[in-house]
Short mmCIF file of C-alpha atoms in Angstrom, two decimals:
data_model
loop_
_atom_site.label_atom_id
_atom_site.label_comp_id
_atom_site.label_asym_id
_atom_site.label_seq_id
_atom_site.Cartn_x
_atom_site.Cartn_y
_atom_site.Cartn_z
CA UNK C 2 49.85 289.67 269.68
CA UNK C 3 46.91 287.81 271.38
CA UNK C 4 47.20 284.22 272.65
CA UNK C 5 44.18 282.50 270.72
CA UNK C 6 44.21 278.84 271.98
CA UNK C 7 46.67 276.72 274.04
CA UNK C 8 46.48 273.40 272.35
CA UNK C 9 46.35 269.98 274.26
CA UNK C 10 47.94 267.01 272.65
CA UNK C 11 45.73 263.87 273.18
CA UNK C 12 45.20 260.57 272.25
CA UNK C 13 40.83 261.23 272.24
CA UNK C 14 40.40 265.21 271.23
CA UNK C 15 36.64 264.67 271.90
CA UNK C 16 36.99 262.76 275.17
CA UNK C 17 39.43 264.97 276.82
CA UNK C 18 37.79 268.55 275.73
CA UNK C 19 34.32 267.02 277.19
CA UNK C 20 36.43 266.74 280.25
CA UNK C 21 37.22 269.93 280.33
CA UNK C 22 34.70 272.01 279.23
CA UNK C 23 32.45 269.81 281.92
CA UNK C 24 35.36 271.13 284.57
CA UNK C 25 35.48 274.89 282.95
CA UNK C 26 32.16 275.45 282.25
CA UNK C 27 32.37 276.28 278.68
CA UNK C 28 31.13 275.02 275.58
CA UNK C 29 32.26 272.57 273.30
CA UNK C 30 32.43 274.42 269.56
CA UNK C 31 29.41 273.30 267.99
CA UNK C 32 31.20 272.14 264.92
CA UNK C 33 32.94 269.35 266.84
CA UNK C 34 31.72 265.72 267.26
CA UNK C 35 33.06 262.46 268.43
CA UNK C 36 35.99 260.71 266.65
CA UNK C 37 37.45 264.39 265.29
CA UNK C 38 40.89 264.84 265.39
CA UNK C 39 40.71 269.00 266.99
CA UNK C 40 38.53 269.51 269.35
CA UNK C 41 38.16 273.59 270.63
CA UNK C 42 36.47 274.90 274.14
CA UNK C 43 35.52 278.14 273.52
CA UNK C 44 36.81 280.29 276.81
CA UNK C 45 34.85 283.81 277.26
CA UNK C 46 36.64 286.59 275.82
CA UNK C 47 39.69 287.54 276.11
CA UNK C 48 40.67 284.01 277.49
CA UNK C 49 41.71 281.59 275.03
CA UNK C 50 39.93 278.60 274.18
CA UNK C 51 41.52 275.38 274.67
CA UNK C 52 42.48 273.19 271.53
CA UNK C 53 42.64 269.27 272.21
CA UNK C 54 44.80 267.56 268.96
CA UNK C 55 45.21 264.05 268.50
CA UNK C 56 48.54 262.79 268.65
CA UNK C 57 49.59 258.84 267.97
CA UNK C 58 52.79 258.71 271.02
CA UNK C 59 50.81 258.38 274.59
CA UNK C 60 52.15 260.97 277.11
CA UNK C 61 55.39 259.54 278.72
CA UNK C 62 56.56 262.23 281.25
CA UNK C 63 55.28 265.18 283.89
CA UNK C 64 53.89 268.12 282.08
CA UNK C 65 56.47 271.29 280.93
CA UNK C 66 53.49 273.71 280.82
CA UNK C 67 50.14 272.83 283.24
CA UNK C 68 47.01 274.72 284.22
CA UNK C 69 46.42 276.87 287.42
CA UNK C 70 42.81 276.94 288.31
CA UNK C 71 41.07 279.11 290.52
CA UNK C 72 37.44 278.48 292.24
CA UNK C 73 35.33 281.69 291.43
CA UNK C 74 32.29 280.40 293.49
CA UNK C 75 33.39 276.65 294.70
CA UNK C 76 36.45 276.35 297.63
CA UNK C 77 38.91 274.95 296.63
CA UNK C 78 38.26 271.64 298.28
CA UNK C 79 34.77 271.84 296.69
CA UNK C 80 36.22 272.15 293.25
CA UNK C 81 38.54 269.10 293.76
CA UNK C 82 35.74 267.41 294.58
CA UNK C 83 33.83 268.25 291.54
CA UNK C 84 36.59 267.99 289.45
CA UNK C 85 37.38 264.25 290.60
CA UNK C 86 33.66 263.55 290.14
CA UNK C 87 34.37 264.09 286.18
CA UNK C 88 37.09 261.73 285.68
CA UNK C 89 40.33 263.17 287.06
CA UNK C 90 42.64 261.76 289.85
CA UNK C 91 44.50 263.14 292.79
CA UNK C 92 48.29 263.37 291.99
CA UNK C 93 49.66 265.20 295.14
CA UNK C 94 47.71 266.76 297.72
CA UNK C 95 49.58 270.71 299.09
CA UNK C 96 47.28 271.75 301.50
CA UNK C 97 48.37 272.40 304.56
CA UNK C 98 46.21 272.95 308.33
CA UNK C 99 46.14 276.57 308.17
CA UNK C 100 44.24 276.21 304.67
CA UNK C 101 46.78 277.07 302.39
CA UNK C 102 47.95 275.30 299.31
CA UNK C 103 46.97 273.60 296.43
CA UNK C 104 45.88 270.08 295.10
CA UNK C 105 47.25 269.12 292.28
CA UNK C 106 45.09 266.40 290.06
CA UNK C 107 45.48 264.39 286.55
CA UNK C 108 43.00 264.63 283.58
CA UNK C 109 41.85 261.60 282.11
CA UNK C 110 44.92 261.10 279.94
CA UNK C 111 47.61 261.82 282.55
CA UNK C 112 47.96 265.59 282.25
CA UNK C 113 48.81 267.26 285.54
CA UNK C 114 46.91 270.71 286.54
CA UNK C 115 46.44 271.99 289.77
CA UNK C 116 43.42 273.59 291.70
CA UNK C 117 44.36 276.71 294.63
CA UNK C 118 42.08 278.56 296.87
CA UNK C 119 39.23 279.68 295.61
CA UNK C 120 38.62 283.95 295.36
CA UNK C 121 36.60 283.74 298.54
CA UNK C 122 38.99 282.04 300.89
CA UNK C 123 41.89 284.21 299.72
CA UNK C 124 39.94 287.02 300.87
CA UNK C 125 39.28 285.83 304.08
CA UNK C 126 42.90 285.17 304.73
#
């Protein structure tokens, strides 16, 4: 079996995937326009793209399932930055002096994902 997408419920499919393919780095599919009700990101193989649905209920409660990003070529504190810069919010902020930890942020519809060292600062220590 192959997971194909994971699939976002939303109340603005278009809206939320630019959001995210603006934090990701990859492409909206070129099909999709505003005011459709799917939405796809296509990831680079084998990742799976991510699928933003509309819904009518607004999210009500803390995510069961939420993304763990990691910087490739941004620190982590970098990438927070960035990511802010697009739209999202900071939730609760895990880092800790020795430069551990994680940050964990909000999309623009409420959806909690976090952001943890970066490749290059795990290597370092």
């Amino acid at each position: 079996m192959i997971l194909r997408h994971v699939t976002v419920d939303c109340a603005d499919p278009y809206r939320l995937a630019t959001f995210w393919s603006a934090v990701t780095e990859w492409p909206l599919s070129s099909i999709d326009e505003p005011g459709d009700d799917e939405v796809l990101i296509e990831a680079p193989a084998p990742v799976p793209g991510l699928l933003f649905i509309r819904v009518p209920e607004p999210k009500t409660v803390k995510n069961r399932v939420h993304f763990d990003w990691m910087p490739t070529t941004r620190t982590r504190d970098e990438e927070v930055e960035r990511i802010i810069g697009f739209g999202a919010s900071l939730h609760e902020d895990h880092r800790t002096p020795d430069g551990r930890g994680w940050v964990t942020l909000t999309d623009p519809e409420g959806n909690e994902f976090c952001v943890e060292r970066g490749q290059a600062e795990r290597a370092d220590g």
